[in-house]
Amino acid sequence: MGITQVLFWFLSIMAILAAILVVISKNPVHSVLWLIVVFVAISGHYILLDAQFLAIVNLIVYAGAIMVLFLFVFMLMNLNAETEPQKNRWLKIAGVVTGGALLLVLVAALKKADLKAQIAEMNKGDIGLIHNLGVTLFHDYVVPFEISSVLFLSAMVGVVVIGRNEREQKDMWPHGNNYGA
Amino acid sequence: MPINYYIFLAVALFCVGVAGVLTRRNAIIIFMCIELMLNAVNLLLVAFSKMHHHALGASVPTAGIDGQLFVFFIMVVAAAEVSVGLAVIVMMYRNTHSIDVNFLNRLKH
């Protein structure tokens, strides 16, 4: 078993354990921190698969920006384990059983699939390098790339419209608005 | 690595995400579990892209590169989705002073 295999198993176990801890942590801030661990493990998998660009983007965008956004929202709301909403135990059991049943069905369906000959090669290939990705992105995927900029603009406008607070809304529409209480 | 290890890893992560969405009532945790599911799919797409490259790379040098670009676009969409979703959750907290998704069933009455 080479170093690559050892790293694969280590990162896989780390990802799954951290994912389970995201779900079972009582304190929401701990959930965010475990989710960062999951993202770091997945970035490690990307590096093992020679997708260096995606590994870095995953770290910067997910583990960096998006998780900081989640932490900020938690801090804004001043949440902790005591304010965590409690759920009926039977509903929890039903949720876990449903997820487990989905896992069982997918594993049972894929176990017999004849995929042993298909190898996801590691430590080889250069399609994950930014040069090759960039060439393809700006040759074949220019239109989706530009459309995603429109998507970001609309998301930005949407966030500003949704996140505006009540008092400012009253100032803007003195005769009442048609949404919100 | 044979591709089925990656398939099982991604399936396991996805199912943990599904179980989290179903068991938790904290809206932000539900949102984080959705992120987890998106990342499981991303990992599987990258693994398939490398598998495709291994099978066809000799004849087509750029085989499998589309999979990685799709992951890139998924990340773009996820970033936009997170910002809008968190704004909605903040708005919900401002109105109900709670992020328990069960409060939202008042739409029924």
PDB file of C-alpha atoms in Angstrom:
ATOM      1  CA  MET A   1       0.000   0.000   0.000  1.00  0.00           C
ATOM      2  CA  GLY A   2       1.652   3.190  -1.189  1.00  0.00           C
ATOM      3  CA  ILE A   3       1.519   6.624   0.332  1.00  0.00           C
ATOM      4  CA  THR A   4      -1.317   7.569  -2.048  1.00  0.00           C
ATOM      5  CA  GLN A   5      -3.540   4.762  -0.791  1.00  0.00           C
ATOM      6  CA  VAL A   6      -2.778   5.599   2.828  1.00  0.00           C
ATOM      7  CA  LEU A   7      -3.667   9.233   2.181  1.00  0.00           C
ATOM      8  CA  PHE A   8      -6.857   8.208   0.385  1.00  0.00           C
ATOM      9  CA  TRP A   9      -8.107   6.151   3.326  1.00  0.00           C
ATOM     10  CA  PHE A  10      -7.029   8.757   5.849  1.00  0.00           C
ATOM     11  CA  LEU A  11      -8.821  11.570   4.016  1.00  0.00           C
ATOM     12  CA  SER A  12     -11.916   9.433   3.421  1.00  0.00           C
ATOM     13  CA  ILE A  13     -12.263   8.477   7.069  1.00  0.00           C
ATOM     14  CA  MET A  14     -11.612  12.078   8.099  1.00  0.00           C
ATOM     15  CA  ALA A  15     -14.281  13.361   5.693  1.00  0.00           C
ATOM     16  CA  ILE A  16     -16.950  10.898   6.806  1.00  0.00           C
ATOM     17  CA  LEU A  17     -16.277  11.287  10.539  1.00  0.00           C
ATOM     18  CA  ALA A  18     -16.282  15.085  10.265  1.00  0.00           C
ATOM     19  CA  ALA A  19     -19.496  14.952   8.209  1.00  0.00           C
ATOM     20  CA  ILE A  20     -21.179  12.869  10.911  1.00  0.00           C
ATOM     21  CA  LEU A  21     -19.950  15.312  13.557  1.00  0.00           C
ATOM     22  CA  VAL A  22     -21.421  18.220  11.543  1.00  0.00           C
ATOM     23  CA  VAL A  23     -24.815  16.578  11.875  1.00  0.00           C
ATOM     24  CA  ILE A  24     -24.631  15.492  15.526  1.00  0.00           C
ATOM     25  CA  SER A  25     -22.920  18.552  17.084  1.00  0.00           C
ATOM     26  CA  LYS A  26     -25.230  20.387  19.451  1.00  0.00           C
ATOM     27  CA  ASN A  27     -23.374  23.695  19.187  1.00  0.00           C
ATOM     28  CA  PRO A  28     -23.855  25.249  15.706  1.00  0.00           C
ATOM     29  CA  VAL A  29     -20.387  26.821  15.763  1.00  0.00           C
ATOM     30  CA  HIS A  30     -18.828  23.384  16.205  1.00  0.00           C
ATOM     31  CA  SER A  31     -20.837  22.225  13.195  1.00  0.00           C
ATOM     32  CA  VAL A  32     -19.298  24.988  11.095  1.00  0.00           C
ATOM     33  CA  LEU A  33     -15.790  24.044  12.247  1.00  0.00           C
ATOM     34  CA  TRP A  34     -16.364  20.357  11.433  1.00  0.00           C
ATOM     35  CA  LEU A  35     -17.700  21.346   8.018  1.00  0.00           C
ATOM     36  CA  ILE A  36     -14.407  23.163   7.397  1.00  0.00           C
ATOM     37  CA  VAL A  37     -12.628  19.891   8.234  1.00  0.00           C
ATOM     38  CA  VAL A  38     -14.807  18.112   5.653  1.00  0.00           C
ATOM     39  CA  PHE A  39     -13.889  20.691   3.032  1.00  0.00           C
ATOM     40  CA  VAL A  40     -10.181  20.392   3.811  1.00  0.00           C
ATOM     41  CA  ALA A  41     -10.433  16.610   3.440  1.00  0.00           C
ATOM     42  CA  ILE A  42     -12.240  16.982   0.114  1.00  0.00           C
ATOM     43  CA  SER A  43      -9.567  19.438  -1.043  1.00  0.00           C
ATOM     44  CA  GLY A  44      -6.984  16.810  -0.139  1.00  0.00           C
ATOM     45  CA  HIS A  45      -8.853  14.348  -2.338  1.00  0.00           C
ATOM     46  CA  TYR A  46      -8.746  16.865  -5.187  1.00  0.00           C
ATOM     47  CA  ILE A  47      -4.978  17.193  -4.781  1.00  0.00           C
ATOM     48  CA  LEU A  48      -4.628  13.401  -4.826  1.00  0.00           C
ATOM     49  CA  LEU A  49      -6.653  13.385  -8.049  1.00  0.00           C
ATOM     50  CA  ASP A  50      -4.415  16.098  -9.533  1.00  0.00           C
ATOM     51  CA  ALA A  51      -7.156  18.719  -9.655  1.00  0.00           C
ATOM     52  CA  GLN A  52      -4.983  21.391  -8.097  1.00  0.00           C
ATOM     53  CA  PHE A  53      -7.032  24.349  -9.280  1.00  0.00           C
ATOM     54  CA  LEU A  54     -10.240  22.939  -7.835  1.00  0.00           C
ATOM     55  CA  ALA A  55      -8.444  22.085  -4.583  1.00  0.00           C
ATOM     56  CA  ILE A  56      -7.335  25.687  -4.132  1.00  0.00           C
ATOM     57  CA  VAL A  57     -10.701  27.120  -5.196  1.00  0.00           C
ATOM     58  CA  ASN A  58     -12.450  24.735  -2.807  1.00  0.00           C
ATOM     59  CA  LEU A  59     -10.240  25.878   0.058  1.00  0.00           C
ATOM     60  CA  ILE A  60     -10.531  29.587  -0.701  1.00  0.00           C
ATOM     61  CA  VAL A  61     -14.212  29.763  -1.664  1.00  0.00           C
ATOM     62  CA  TYR A  62     -15.756  27.083   0.553  1.00  0.00           C
ATOM     63  CA  ALA A  63     -13.520  26.677   3.579  1.00  0.00           C
ATOM     64  CA  GLY A  64     -12.626  30.369   3.469  1.00  0.00           C
ATOM     65  CA  ALA A  65     -15.378  32.630   2.248  1.00  0.00           C
ATOM     66  CA  ILE A  66     -18.590  30.629   2.623  1.00  0.00           C
ATOM     67  CA  MET A  67     -17.767  29.240   6.059  1.00  0.00           C
ATOM     68  CA  VAL A  68     -16.813  32.704   7.307  1.00  0.00           C
ATOM     69  CA  LEU A  69     -20.221  33.868   6.069  1.00  0.00           C
ATOM     70  CA  PHE A  70     -21.894  31.079   8.073  1.00  0.00           C
ATOM     71  CA  LEU A  71     -19.874  31.980  11.175  1.00  0.00           C
ATOM     72  CA  PHE A  72     -20.799  35.636  10.791  1.00  0.00           C
ATOM     73  CA  VAL A  73     -24.484  34.780  10.613  1.00  0.00           C
ATOM     74  CA  PHE A  74     -24.183  32.610  13.735  1.00  0.00           C
ATOM     75  CA  MET A  75     -22.459  35.445  15.572  1.00  0.00           C
ATOM     76  CA  LEU A  76     -25.078  37.961  14.420  1.00  0.00           C
ATOM     77  CA  MET A  77     -27.825  35.777  15.847  1.00  0.00           C
ATOM     78  CA  ASN A  78     -25.986  34.923  19.069  1.00  0.00           C
ATOM     79  CA  LEU A  79     -26.912  31.250  18.882  1.00  0.00           C
ATOM     80  CA  ASN A  80     -25.519  28.508  21.082  1.00  0.00           C
ATOM     81  CA  ALA A  81     -26.341  25.008  22.234  1.00  0.00           C
ATOM     82  CA  GLU A  82     -29.072  26.246  24.596  1.00  0.00           C
ATOM     83  CA  THR A  83     -31.067  27.998  21.896  1.00  0.00           C
ATOM     84  CA  GLU A  84     -30.827  24.956  19.626  1.00  0.00           C
ATOM     85  CA  PRO A  85     -34.358  23.883  18.666  1.00  0.00           C
ATOM     86  CA  GLN A  86     -35.180  20.438  19.985  1.00  0.00           C
ATOM     87  CA  LYS A  87     -36.907  17.911  17.858  1.00  0.00           C
ATOM     88  CA  ASN A  88     -39.123  14.958  18.592  1.00  0.00           C
ATOM     89  CA  ARG A  89     -36.946  11.850  19.099  1.00  0.00           C
ATOM     90  CA  TRP A  90     -39.065   9.734  16.759  1.00  0.00           C
ATOM     91  CA  LEU A  91     -38.595  12.264  13.960  1.00  0.00           C
ATOM     92  CA  LYS A  92     -34.827  12.080  14.512  1.00  0.00           C
ATOM     93  CA  ILE A  93     -34.868   8.295  14.349  1.00  0.00           C
ATOM     94  CA  ALA A  94     -37.033   8.450  11.226  1.00  0.00           C
ATOM     95  CA  GLY A  95     -34.566  10.849   9.584  1.00  0.00           C
ATOM     96  CA  VAL A  96     -31.566   8.656  10.359  1.00  0.00           C
ATOM     97  CA  VAL A  97     -33.395   5.547   9.160  1.00  0.00           C
ATOM     98  CA  THR A  98     -34.347   7.315   5.931  1.00  0.00           C
ATOM     99  CA  GLY A  99     -30.759   8.406   5.282  1.00  0.00           C
ATOM    100  CA  GLY A 100     -29.485   4.932   6.115  1.00  0.00           C
ATOM    101  CA  ALA A 101     -32.046   3.347   3.804  1.00  0.00           C
ATOM    102  CA  LEU A 102     -30.916   5.623   0.962  1.00  0.00           C
ATOM    103  CA  LEU A 103     -27.304   4.637   1.655  1.00  0.00           C
ATOM    104  CA  LEU A 104     -28.275   0.967   1.707  1.00  0.00           C
ATOM    105  CA  VAL A 105     -30.149   1.167  -1.591  1.00  0.00           C
ATOM    106  CA  LEU A 106     -27.368   3.058  -3.376  1.00  0.00           C
ATOM    107  CA  VAL A 107     -24.626   0.755  -2.065  1.00  0.00           C
ATOM    108  CA  ALA A 108     -26.641  -2.358  -2.913  1.00  0.00           C
ATOM    109  CA  ALA A 109     -27.291  -1.050  -6.421  1.00  0.00           C
ATOM    110  CA  LEU A 110     -23.647  -0.102  -7.038  1.00  0.00           C
ATOM    111  CA  LYS A 111     -21.981  -3.078  -5.345  1.00  0.00           C
ATOM    112  CA  LYS A 112     -22.590  -5.409  -8.265  1.00  0.00           C
ATOM    113  CA  ALA A 113     -21.559  -2.842 -10.888  1.00  0.00           C
ATOM    114  CA  ASP A 114     -18.529  -4.042 -12.828  1.00  0.00           C
ATOM    115  CA  LEU A 115     -16.253  -1.042 -12.274  1.00  0.00           C
ATOM    116  CA  LYS A 116     -13.048  -2.706 -11.071  1.00  0.00           C
ATOM    117  CA  ALA A 117     -11.323  -1.971 -14.377  1.00  0.00           C
ATOM    118  CA  GLN A 118     -12.159   1.742 -14.225  1.00  0.00           C
ATOM    119  CA  ILE A 119      -9.381   3.584 -12.459  1.00  0.00           C
ATOM    120  CA  ALA A 120      -9.495   7.184 -11.305  1.00  0.00           C
ATOM    121  CA  GLU A 121      -5.822   7.834 -11.872  1.00  0.00           C
ATOM    122  CA  MET A 122      -3.784   9.638  -9.239  1.00  0.00           C
ATOM    123  CA  ASN A 123      -0.520  11.559  -9.430  1.00  0.00           C
ATOM    124  CA  LYS A 124      -0.793  11.701 -13.188  1.00  0.00           C
ATOM    125  CA  GLY A 125      -2.368  13.849 -15.872  1.00  0.00           C
ATOM    126  CA  ASP A 126      -2.422  17.616 -16.236  1.00  0.00           C
ATOM    127  CA  ILE A 127      -6.098  18.352 -16.941  1.00  0.00           C
ATOM    128  CA  GLY A 128      -6.477  19.856 -13.474  1.00  0.00           C
ATOM    129  CA  LEU A 129      -3.896  22.560 -14.080  1.00  0.00           C
ATOM    130  CA  ILE A 130      -5.174  26.092 -14.398  1.00  0.00           C
ATOM    131  CA  HIS A 131      -3.738  26.512 -17.902  1.00  0.00           C
ATOM    132  CA  ASN A 132      -5.674  23.616 -19.405  1.00  0.00           C
ATOM    133  CA  LEU A 133      -8.847  24.433 -17.492  1.00  0.00           C
ATOM    134  CA  GLY A 134      -8.612  28.079 -18.544  1.00  0.00           C
ATOM    135  CA  VAL A 135      -8.165  27.266 -22.215  1.00  0.00           C
ATOM    136  CA  THR A 136     -11.247  25.047 -22.217  1.00  0.00           C
ATOM    137  CA  LEU A 137     -13.228  27.487 -20.083  1.00  0.00           C
ATOM    138  CA  PHE A 138     -12.663  30.385 -22.464  1.00  0.00           C
ATOM    139  CA  HIS A 139     -13.073  28.319 -25.620  1.00  0.00           C
ATOM    140  CA  ASP A 140     -16.044  26.086 -24.994  1.00  0.00           C
ATOM    141  CA  TYR A 141     -17.689  27.558 -21.894  1.00  0.00           C
ATOM    142  CA  VAL A 142     -17.540  31.312 -22.485  1.00  0.00           C
ATOM    143  CA  VAL A 143     -21.325  31.755 -22.550  1.00  0.00           C
ATOM    144  CA  PRO A 144     -21.971  29.921 -19.242  1.00  0.00           C
ATOM    145  CA  PHE A 145     -19.089  31.868 -17.732  1.00  0.00           C
ATOM    146  CA  GLU A 146     -20.640  35.193 -18.735  1.00  0.00           C
ATOM    147  CA  ILE A 147     -24.093  34.058 -17.637  1.00  0.00           C
ATOM    148  CA  SER A 148     -22.671  33.230 -14.210  1.00  0.00           C
ATOM    149  CA  SER A 149     -21.661  36.878 -13.871  1.00  0.00           C
ATOM    150  CA  VAL A 150     -25.316  37.830 -14.420  1.00  0.00           C
ATOM    151  CA  LEU A 151     -26.213  35.227 -11.800  1.00  0.00           C
ATOM    152  CA  PHE A 152     -23.865  36.856  -9.308  1.00  0.00           C
ATOM    153  CA  LEU A 153     -25.256  40.289 -10.042  1.00  0.00           C
ATOM    154  CA  SER A 154     -28.818  39.090  -9.498  1.00  0.00           C
ATOM    155  CA  ALA A 155     -27.779  37.269  -6.309  1.00  0.00           C
ATOM    156  CA  MET A 156     -26.174  40.473  -5.043  1.00  0.00           C
ATOM    157  CA  VAL A 157     -29.279  42.532  -5.802  1.00  0.00           C
ATOM    158  CA  GLY A 158     -31.441  39.834  -4.232  1.00  0.00           C
ATOM    159  CA  VAL A 159     -29.406  39.804  -1.022  1.00  0.00           C
ATOM    160  CA  VAL A 160     -29.612  43.569  -0.704  1.00  0.00           C
ATOM    161  CA  VAL A 161     -33.375  43.551  -1.284  1.00  0.00           C
ATOM    162  CA  ILE A 162     -34.025  40.657   1.118  1.00  0.00           C
ATOM    163  CA  GLY A 163     -31.618  41.821   3.796  1.00  0.00           C
ATOM    164  CA  ARG A 164     -32.826  45.393   4.061  1.00  0.00           C
ATOM    165  CA  ASN A 165     -34.366  46.002   7.454  1.00  0.00           C
ATOM    166  CA  GLU A 166     -37.869  47.075   8.272  1.00  0.00           C
ATOM    167  CA  ARG A 167     -37.202  50.656   9.285  1.00  0.00           C
ATOM    168  CA  GLU A 168     -35.507  51.517   6.006  1.00  0.00           C
ATOM    169  CA  GLN A 169     -38.365  49.873   4.159  1.00  0.00           C
ATOM    170  CA  LYS A 170     -40.871  52.131   5.928  1.00  0.00           C
ATOM    171  CA  ASP A 171     -38.827  55.136   4.923  1.00  0.00           C
ATOM    172  CA  MET A 172     -38.783  54.017   1.344  1.00  0.00           C
ATOM    173  CA  TRP A 173     -42.447  53.142   1.149  1.00  0.00           C
ATOM    174  CA  PRO A 174     -44.220  55.442   3.634  1.00  0.00           C
ATOM    175  CA  HIS A 175     -47.636  54.109   2.644  1.00  0.00           C
ATOM    176  CA  GLY A 176     -46.706  50.536   3.635  1.00  0.00           C
ATOM    177  CA  ASN A 177     -45.172  47.786   1.627  1.00  0.00           C
ATOM    178  CA  ASN A 178     -46.748  44.713   0.224  1.00  0.00           C
ATOM    179  CA  TYR A 179     -44.481  42.165   1.931  1.00  0.00           C
ATOM    180  CA  GLY A 180     -43.230  41.495   5.436  1.00  0.00           C
ATOM    181  CA  ALA A 181     -45.150  42.154   8.598  1.00  0.00           C
TER     182      ALA A 181
ATOM    183  CA  MET B   1      -7.695   3.964  -7.034  1.00  0.00           C
ATOM    184  CA  PRO B   2     -10.636   2.038  -8.517  1.00  0.00           C
ATOM    185  CA  ILE B   3     -13.565   4.322  -9.165  1.00  0.00           C
ATOM    186  CA  ASN B   4     -15.964   2.433  -6.900  1.00  0.00           C
ATOM    187  CA  TYR B   5     -14.138   3.587  -3.768  1.00  0.00           C
ATOM    188  CA  TYR B   6     -14.851   7.154  -4.797  1.00  0.00           C
ATOM    189  CA  ILE B   7     -18.467   6.308  -5.589  1.00  0.00           C
ATOM    190  CA  PHE B   8     -18.982   4.793  -2.148  1.00  0.00           C
ATOM    191  CA  LEU B   9     -17.254   7.696  -0.417  1.00  0.00           C
ATOM    192  CA  ALA B  10     -19.428  10.225  -2.248  1.00  0.00           C
ATOM    193  CA  VAL B  11     -22.577   8.190  -1.553  1.00  0.00           C
ATOM    194  CA  ALA B  12     -21.698   8.042   2.149  1.00  0.00           C
ATOM    195  CA  LEU B  13     -21.128  11.794   2.364  1.00  0.00           C
ATOM    196  CA  PHE B  14     -24.338  12.461   0.437  1.00  0.00           C
ATOM    197  CA  CYS B  15     -26.378  10.226   2.736  1.00  0.00           C
ATOM    198  CA  VAL B  16     -24.922  11.889   5.838  1.00  0.00           C
ATOM    199  CA  GLY B  17     -26.089  15.172   4.304  1.00  0.00           C
ATOM    200  CA  VAL B  18     -29.571  13.775   3.637  1.00  0.00           C
ATOM    201  CA  ALA B  19     -29.839  12.447   7.190  1.00  0.00           C
ATOM    202  CA  GLY B  20     -28.729  15.838   8.502  1.00  0.00           C
ATOM    203  CA  VAL B  21     -31.358  17.700   6.490  1.00  0.00           C
ATOM    204  CA  LEU B  22     -34.028  15.339   7.790  1.00  0.00           C
ATOM    205  CA  THR B  23     -32.998  15.281  11.456  1.00  0.00           C
ATOM    206  CA  ARG B  24     -31.987  18.860  12.236  1.00  0.00           C
ATOM    207  CA  ARG B  25     -34.378  21.763  12.672  1.00  0.00           C
ATOM    208  CA  ASN B  26     -31.836  24.568  12.797  1.00  0.00           C
ATOM    209  CA  ALA B  27     -32.174  26.276   9.400  1.00  0.00           C
ATOM    210  CA  ILE B  28     -28.464  27.044   9.078  1.00  0.00           C
ATOM    211  CA  ILE B  29     -27.424  23.469   9.868  1.00  0.00           C
ATOM    212  CA  ILE B  30     -29.842  22.276   7.198  1.00  0.00           C
ATOM    213  CA  PHE B  31     -28.170  24.692   4.833  1.00  0.00           C
ATOM    214  CA  MET B  32     -24.734  23.355   5.752  1.00  0.00           C
ATOM    215  CA  CYS B  33     -25.897  19.805   5.104  1.00  0.00           C
ATOM    216  CA  ILE B  34     -26.961  20.906   1.623  1.00  0.00           C
ATOM    217  CA  GLU B  35     -23.428  22.230   1.117  1.00  0.00           C
ATOM    218  CA  LEU B  36     -22.137  18.837   2.229  1.00  0.00           C
ATOM    219  CA  MET B  37     -24.289  17.106  -0.398  1.00  0.00           C
ATOM    220  CA  LEU B  38     -23.059  19.501  -3.102  1.00  0.00           C
ATOM    221  CA  ASN B  39     -19.473  18.730  -2.167  1.00  0.00           C
ATOM    222  CA  ALA B  40     -20.061  14.985  -2.295  1.00  0.00           C
ATOM    223  CA  VAL B  41     -21.303  15.421  -5.849  1.00  0.00           C
ATOM    224  CA  ASN B  42     -18.316  17.631  -6.709  1.00  0.00           C
ATOM    225  CA  LEU B  43     -15.907  14.971  -5.462  1.00  0.00           C
ATOM    226  CA  LEU B  44     -17.635  12.338  -7.564  1.00  0.00           C
ATOM    227  CA  LEU B  45     -17.501  14.574 -10.660  1.00  0.00           C
ATOM    228  CA  VAL B  46     -13.752  15.073 -10.255  1.00  0.00           C
ATOM    229  CA  ALA B  47     -13.205  11.330  -9.769  1.00  0.00           C
ATOM    230  CA  PHE B  48     -15.233  10.557 -12.895  1.00  0.00           C
ATOM    231  CA  SER B  49     -13.326  13.197 -14.821  1.00  0.00           C
ATOM    232  CA  LYS B  50     -10.048  11.485 -13.925  1.00  0.00           C
ATOM    233  CA  MET B  51     -11.527   8.102 -14.830  1.00  0.00           C
ATOM    234  CA  HIS B  52     -12.588   9.432 -18.191  1.00  0.00           C
ATOM    235  CA  HIS B  53      -9.145  10.927 -18.719  1.00  0.00           C
ATOM    236  CA  HIS B  54      -7.523   7.607 -17.870  1.00  0.00           C
ATOM    237  CA  ALA B  55      -9.712   5.793 -20.409  1.00  0.00           C
ATOM    238  CA  LEU B  56      -9.532   8.285 -23.279  1.00  0.00           C
ATOM    239  CA  GLY B  57      -6.549  10.514 -22.474  1.00  0.00           C
ATOM    240  CA  ALA B  58      -4.264   8.773 -24.963  1.00  0.00           C
ATOM    241  CA  SER B  59      -6.379   9.743 -27.975  1.00  0.00           C
ATOM    242  CA  VAL B  60      -8.056  12.929 -26.695  1.00  0.00           C
ATOM    243  CA  PRO B  61      -5.679  14.983 -24.502  1.00  0.00           C
ATOM    244  CA  THR B  62      -8.453  17.083 -22.953  1.00  0.00           C
ATOM    245  CA  ALA B  63     -10.784  14.169 -22.155  1.00  0.00           C
ATOM    246  CA  GLY B  64     -12.419  14.642 -18.776  1.00  0.00           C
ATOM    247  CA  ILE B  65     -11.729  18.341 -18.472  1.00  0.00           C
ATOM    248  CA  ASP B  66     -15.451  19.150 -18.748  1.00  0.00           C
ATOM    249  CA  GLY B  67     -16.123  17.386 -15.463  1.00  0.00           C
ATOM    250  CA  GLN B  68     -13.773  19.693 -13.625  1.00  0.00           C
ATOM    251  CA  LEU B  69     -15.297  22.764 -15.271  1.00  0.00           C
ATOM    252  CA  PHE B  70     -18.725  21.578 -14.160  1.00  0.00           C
ATOM    253  CA  VAL B  71     -17.394  21.439 -10.598  1.00  0.00           C
ATOM    254  CA  PHE B  72     -16.198  24.997 -11.056  1.00  0.00           C
ATOM    255  CA  PHE B  73     -19.662  26.111 -12.167  1.00  0.00           C
ATOM    256  CA  ILE B  74     -21.291  24.216  -9.291  1.00  0.00           C
ATOM    257  CA  MET B  75     -19.079  26.187  -6.916  1.00  0.00           C
ATOM    258  CA  VAL B  76     -20.129  29.439  -8.608  1.00  0.00           C
ATOM    259  CA  VAL B  77     -23.809  28.607  -8.255  1.00  0.00           C
ATOM    260  CA  ALA B  78     -23.307  27.412  -4.670  1.00  0.00           C
ATOM    261  CA  ALA B  79     -21.675  30.700  -3.699  1.00  0.00           C
ATOM    262  CA  ALA B  80     -24.631  32.676  -5.081  1.00  0.00           C
ATOM    263  CA  GLU B  81     -27.054  30.256  -3.410  1.00  0.00           C
ATOM    264  CA  VAL B  82     -25.358  30.579  -0.024  1.00  0.00           C
ATOM    265  CA  SER B  83     -25.512  34.370  -0.061  1.00  0.00           C
ATOM    266  CA  VAL B  84     -29.211  34.468  -0.950  1.00  0.00           C
ATOM    267  CA  GLY B  85     -30.070  31.628   1.421  1.00  0.00           C
ATOM    268  CA  LEU B  86     -28.309  33.229   4.372  1.00  0.00           C
ATOM    269  CA  ALA B  87     -30.084  36.508   3.635  1.00  0.00           C
ATOM    270  CA  VAL B  88     -33.401  34.656   3.729  1.00  0.00           C
ATOM    271  CA  ILE B  89     -32.441  33.010   7.039  1.00  0.00           C
ATOM    272  CA  VAL B  90     -31.425  36.368   8.558  1.00  0.00           C
ATOM    273  CA  MET B  91     -34.766  37.803   7.418  1.00  0.00           C
ATOM    274  CA  MET B  92     -36.580  34.850   8.985  1.00  0.00           C
ATOM    275  CA  TYR B  93     -34.663  35.336  12.247  1.00  0.00           C
ATOM    276  CA  ARG B  94     -35.587  39.012  12.251  1.00  0.00           C
ATOM    277  CA  ASN B  95     -39.284  38.170  11.939  1.00  0.00           C
ATOM    278  CA  THR B  96     -39.588  35.144  14.248  1.00  0.00           C
ATOM    279  CA  HIS B  97     -36.512  35.526  16.530  1.00  0.00           C
ATOM    280  CA  SER B  98     -35.717  31.888  15.916  1.00  0.00           C
ATOM    281  CA  ILE B  99     -34.153  29.828  13.156  1.00  0.00           C
ATOM    282  CA  ASP B 100     -36.295  26.792  13.863  1.00  0.00           C
ATOM    283  CA  VAL B 101     -37.717  25.762  10.508  1.00  0.00           C
ATOM    284  CA  ASN B 102     -40.861  24.521  12.237  1.00  0.00           C
ATOM    285  CA  PHE B 103     -41.925  28.127  12.780  1.00  0.00           C
ATOM    286  CA  LEU B 104     -42.342  28.431   9.052  1.00  0.00           C
ATOM    287  CA  ASN B 105     -45.334  26.089   9.015  1.00  0.00           C
ATOM    288  CA  ARG B 106     -47.507  29.031  10.076  1.00  0.00           C
ATOM    289  CA  LEU B 107     -47.979  29.559   6.351  1.00  0.00           C
ATOM    290  CA  LYS B 108     -50.411  26.651   6.632  1.00  0.00           C
ATOM    291  CA  HIS B 109     -52.864  28.505   8.859  1.00  0.00           C
TER     292      HIS B 109
END
